[in-house]
Structures are given as C-alpha cells and as structure tokens.
Amino acid sequence: MDIHNEVYADILSGVRMALPQARNRLILSVSQSIDGVDPGAVDSLIEARVGIIIAATLLDPDERVRELAKIVPIVSVARPVPGVDSVYSDDDAGARAATEHLLSLGHTRIAHLAGPDYDGHTVRRRSYEKTMRGAGLVPWTVPAHDFTQDAGQRAAAEILDAAERPTAIFTHNDQFAMAAREAAYARGLAIPGDLSLVGYDNSRTGGLHGIDLTSIDLHATELGSVAGAVAMDRLNNPDAPIANERLTPELVVRNSTAPAPM
C-alpha cells in the first residue's frame, strides 16, 4: 500500500473494526515498492507466522498472488484475483458512472489519467474507453508511469499541454485528481470553469471545502470491514469456497464538475 494515499487508511480502519481485538493481532507491513509487492514486506509477514494476509491493491500478476496464497492465505482487497479470496468494488460500474456524468454535462473532449498497466488495475481504463466509444467519441487515455502523485502530475501536464486540451479529466484515483488539479492551476485554468475533474475513491481530502472533488465512492471502510470478515471466515474454515465479494460504488457529485464551456 502507498501510505500517502488515504484510501488505505480507510481500508485499514474497516479491517480493524471487523477483527475481534481480544483474539487477534493486526500486523501492518507497508510495501516500499512501486513496481509490485515488496518481497521484504511479504517475507516479514511470513516470518512473523501470520495466519492470513489482507493485501490492498496488490500490483503483482495474478499468478504470483496465487503462488503467495499457497504459502499463506491472502485476502485481496480492492482488486479481484481469480482463485484468491477477493473483496472489491465494481470498477467497471464506477468508471462508467464517472464518464457518463461528464458526458451528461456536454463534455466531448474527456481525457482519462490512468494508472500503470498491472493485472487487475485496468478495469477503470477499459470501462472509460468503452463508454466513450459507445457515445461515438474517441477515448483519450494517458497512463502515469507509477501510482505516485509526481507521476500523476507529469501525466496531467502531458494532457493539459496538448494542442487541443480536454474540457474534462477523469482520473484513476483521487490522488491523481489532486495532481491534475495542481497542474491545471499552474496553467491558469479554473476548475470547473475551464476544466471539470472527476476522481475515484471519494477521499476525505477530496471532500474538503475549496476542493469539492466529484468522485466515485468505492466504500473503502466497508471494503476493509468485509475483508476482515472474509479473513476470519478463512481462518475458521480453511476449506471454504473462495470468497468473491463485490461492492457497488457510488458517484458523489461536488463542485469540480460543471457543464462543458462553450
């Protein structure tokens, strides 16, 4: 997890609520890698002889996650992994709602600031592109090099410095939305007067007065709570069928989106 992204704090809060404190200890291991699971973080948990790992938004390929799950059970949070207990939000529905919201406001030049191409992390991108094509429009996707805010700001700059900049940007997460917001202000653009912005996560920061970010709420705390319950079920019944818990995201409209400028 990236400790700079507050959605993980919400997931952790949900996990803590779901675990009976008298019977279980929660050990937090933070990956230092932006290219996948940090082997040191995983090894530290295995060496600690944990009973189960609750992992938020793993970046490793599905096959590697399944291999790790043979060593110690894993509950994958915010990303479905076939063959592994998974608790996640319906990213296809969420990205479609975000894109359709901008389309309903009359935007036709809508860019998507996407995350890197990792297993399980391209659903939002594909849903945006499918929705744009369904509206008879050409998708405009610019992926960030990694999931850091610096990478998001570089990708946002590429979008905003295009010969014909978009009137709206839908970003992979709220952290990228903040990066796009900074890049827009650095170029003298007003939000939402010149540029509408939609994030994903519905972070507390995005909801602050003066930011008022329209975003997709993936219900992070509930994701953590359900993941904690799934983890307890797995510990109590190792032979239970693989869990596949999908939550429904929600569009939260605030003041960062407006009708397309004339």
C-alpha positions in Angstrom: 0.0 0.0 0.0 1.0 3.6 -0.5 0.8 5.3 2.9 0.4 8.7 1.0 -3.0 7.5 -0.3 -5.6 7.9 2.5 -7.9 5.3 0.9 -5.7 2.7 2.5 -6.1 4.2 6.0 -9.9 3.8 5.5 -9.5 0.2 4.4 -7.3 -0.4 7.5 -9.9 1.2 9.7 -12.5 -1.2 8.3 -10.3 -4.2 8.8 -9.7 -3.2 12.5 -13.4 -2.9 13.1 -14.0 -6.4 11.8 -11.4 -8.2 13.8 -12.2 -9.3 17.4 -9.4 -7.4 19.2 -9.2 -9.9 22.1 -8.3 -12.8 19.8 -6.3 -11.3 17.0 -3.3 -9.0 16.5 -3.1 -6.9 13.3 0.4 -6.5 11.9 0.9 -3.8 9.3 3.6 -4.2 6.7 4.0 -1.4 4.2 5.5 -2.1 0.8 8.3 0.2 -0.3 8.0 -0.9 -4.0 6.0 0.9 -6.7 6.5 -2.0 -9.1 4.8 -4.7 -7.2 4.7 -6.4 -3.9 7.8 -5.6 -1.9 9.4 -9.1 -1.1 10.6 -7.7 2.2 7.1 -6.7 3.2 5.7 -10.1 2.3 8.6 -12.0 3.8 8.3 -10.1 7.1 4.7 -11.3 7.4 5.6 -14.9 6.6 8.4 -14.8 9.1 6.0 -13.5 11.7 4.0 -16.6 11.1 0.8 -14.7 10.4 -2.3 -16.7 9.9 -3.5 -14.7 6.9 -2.6 -11.7 4.8 -5.1 -8.9 3.9 -3.5 -7.2 1.0 -4.7 -3.9 -0.5 -4.4 -3.3 -4.3 -1.6 -5.8 -5.0 0.4 -4.9 -8.1 1.8 -8.4 -8.8 0.5 -10.6 -11.6 -2.5 -12.8 -10.7 -0.3 -15.9 -10.9 2.2 -14.6 -8.4 -0.6 -13.7 -6.0 -1.9 -17.2 -6.3 1.5 -18.6 -5.6 1.9 -16.5 -2.5 -1.6 -17.6 -1.4 -0.2 -21.2 -1.3 2.3 -20.2 1.4 -0.2 -18.2 3.5 -3.8 -17.4 2.7 -4.4 -14.0 1.1 -7.5 -11.8 1.0 -7.1 -9.4 -1.9 -8.8 -6.0 -1.3 -9.8 -3.5 -4.0 -8.7 -5.9 -6.7 -10.2 -9.3 -7.7 -7.8 -12.1 -8.2 -9.3 -15.3 -9.6 -8.6 -18.2 -7.2 -7.9 -16.0 -4.2 -10.4 -14.6 -1.7 -11.2 -11.1 -3.0 -13.2 -8.1 -1.8 -13.5 -5.3 -4.2 -15.7 -2.5 -5.7 -17.2 -2.8 -9.1 -14.7 -0.6 -11.0 -16.5 -1.2 -14.4 -19.7 0.4 -13.0 -17.8 3.2 -11.2 -15.8 4.3 -14.2 -18.9 4.1 -16.4 -20.8 6.4 -13.9 -17.9 8.9 -13.9 -17.7 9.0 -17.6 -21.4 9.2 -18.2 -21.6 12.1 -15.6 -19.2 14.1 -17.7 -21.0 13.2 -20.9 -24.3 14.3 -19.4 -22.7 17.7 -18.8 -22.0 18.1 -22.5 -18.3 17.2 -22.4 -16.9 15.5 -25.5 -13.2 16.0 -25.0 -12.8 13.9 -21.9 -9.3 12.5 -21.1 -8.5 9.7 -18.7 -5.5 9.9 -16.5 -4.9 6.2 -16.0 -2.7 4.1 -13.7 0.1 1.8 -15.0 -0.9 -1.4 -16.7 -0.9 -4.0 -13.9 -3.1 -7.1 -13.6 -6.4 -6.1 -12.1 -5.8 -2.4 -12.4 -7.1 -1.6 -15.9 -10.8 -2.1 -15.4 -11.4 1.6 -14.9 -9.5 2.5 -18.1 -11.3 -0.1 -20.2 -14.7 1.0 -18.9 -14.0 4.6 -19.6 -12.8 3.8 -23.2 -15.9 1.6 -23.8 -18.3 4.3 -22.6 -16.6 6.9 -24.8 -16.8 4.7 -27.8 -20.4 3.9 -27.0 -21.1 7.7 -27.1 -19.4 7.9 -30.6 -16.3 9.6 -29.1 -12.6 8.8 -29.3 -11.1 7.9 -25.9 -8.0 9.8 -24.8 -6.0 7.8 -22.2 -2.7 8.9 -20.8 -1.2 6.4 -18.2 1.0 7.6 -15.4 4.4 5.8 -15.0 3.5 4.7 -11.5 1.0 5.4 -8.8 2.8 8.3 -7.1 1.5 11.9 -7.2 4.6 13.1 -9.0 3.9 10.6 -11.9 0.2 11.7 -11.9 1.3 15.4 -12.2 3.6 14.6 -15.2 0.8 12.7 -16.9 -1.6 15.5 -16.2 0.8 18.0 -17.7 1.0 15.9 -20.9 -2.8 16.1 -21.1 -3.1 19.8 -20.4 -0.2 20.8 -22.7 -1.8 19.1 -25.7 -2.6 21.3 -28.7 -6.4 20.8 -28.0 -6.7 20.2 -24.3 -9.7 18.4 -22.9 -12.6 20.1 -21.1 -12.7 17.3 -18.5 -10.4 14.7 -17.0 -11.4 11.5 -15.2 -8.6 10.2 -13.1 -7.8 6.7 -11.8 -7.9 7.9 -8.2 -8.3 11.0 -6.1 -4.5 11.3 -5.7 -4.2 11.7 -9.4 -7.1 14.1 -9.4 -5.2 16.3 -6.9 -2.1 16.1 -9.2 -4.3 17.2 -12.2 -5.8 20.0 -10.1 -2.3 21.3 -9.3 -1.2 21.0 -13.0 -4.4 22.9 -14.1 -3.9 25.7 -11.6 -0.2 26.0 -12.6 -1.5 26.8 -16.2 -4.0 29.3 -15.0 -7.0 27.1 -15.6 -10.1 27.3 -13.4 -11.9 24.3 -12.0 -14.6 23.7 -13.1 -14.9 26.8 -15.3 -12.2 25.7 -17.7 -11.7 22.1 -16.7 -14.1 19.6 -15.0 -12.4 17.0 -12.8 -13.6 13.6 -11.6 -11.6 11.4 -9.2 -12.0 7.9 -7.8 -12.0 6.8 -4.1 -14.0 9.7 -2.5 -11.2 10.5 -0.1 -11.7 12.9 2.8 -9.3 15.3 1.3 -11.3 15.5 -1.9 -14.4 16.4 0.0 -12.8 19.3 1.8 -14.3 22.8 1.3 -12.5 24.5 -1.5 -11.6 21.2 -3.2 -15.1 19.8 -3.6 -13.9 16.9 -5.8 -16.6 15.0 -7.7 -15.5 11.4 -7.2 -16.5 7.7 -7.1 -17.0 6.3 -3.6 -15.7 2.8 -3.6 -16.7 2.5 0.1 -13.1 1.9 1.4 -14.0 1.4 5.0 -16.7 -1.2 4.1 -14.2 -2.9 1.8 -11.9 -3.3 4.8 -14.6 -4.5 7.1 -15.8 -7.1 4.6 -12.2 -8.2 4.0 -11.7 -8.6 7.8 -14.8 -10.8 8.0 -13.7 -12.9 5.0 -10.3 -13.3 6.6 -11.9 -14.6 9.9 -14.0 -17.0 7.9 -11.0 -18.3 6.1 -9.1 -18.8 9.3 -12.0 -20.7 10.9 -12.8 -22.7 7.7 -9.7 -23.2 5.5 -11.6 -25.4 3.1 -14.4 -22.9 2.4 -15.1 -21.9 -1.2 -13.2 -18.9 -2.5 -14.9 -15.6 -1.5 -15.8 -13.1 -4.2 -17.4 -10.1 -2.6 -18.2 -7.2 -4.9 -19.4 -3.8 -3.6 -21.3 -1.3 -5.7 -19.6 2.1 -6.0 -21.4 5.5 -5.9 -21.0 8.7 -7.8 -20.6 11.7 -5.4 -21.2 14.9 -7.3 -19.5 18.1 -5.9 -18.3 21.3 -7.4 -15.3 20.2 -9.5 -17.6 19.4 -12.4 -19.8 21.7 -14.5 -21.3 21.9 -18.0 -18.7 22.0 -20.8 -17.5 25.5 -21.6 -19.0 27.0 -24.7 
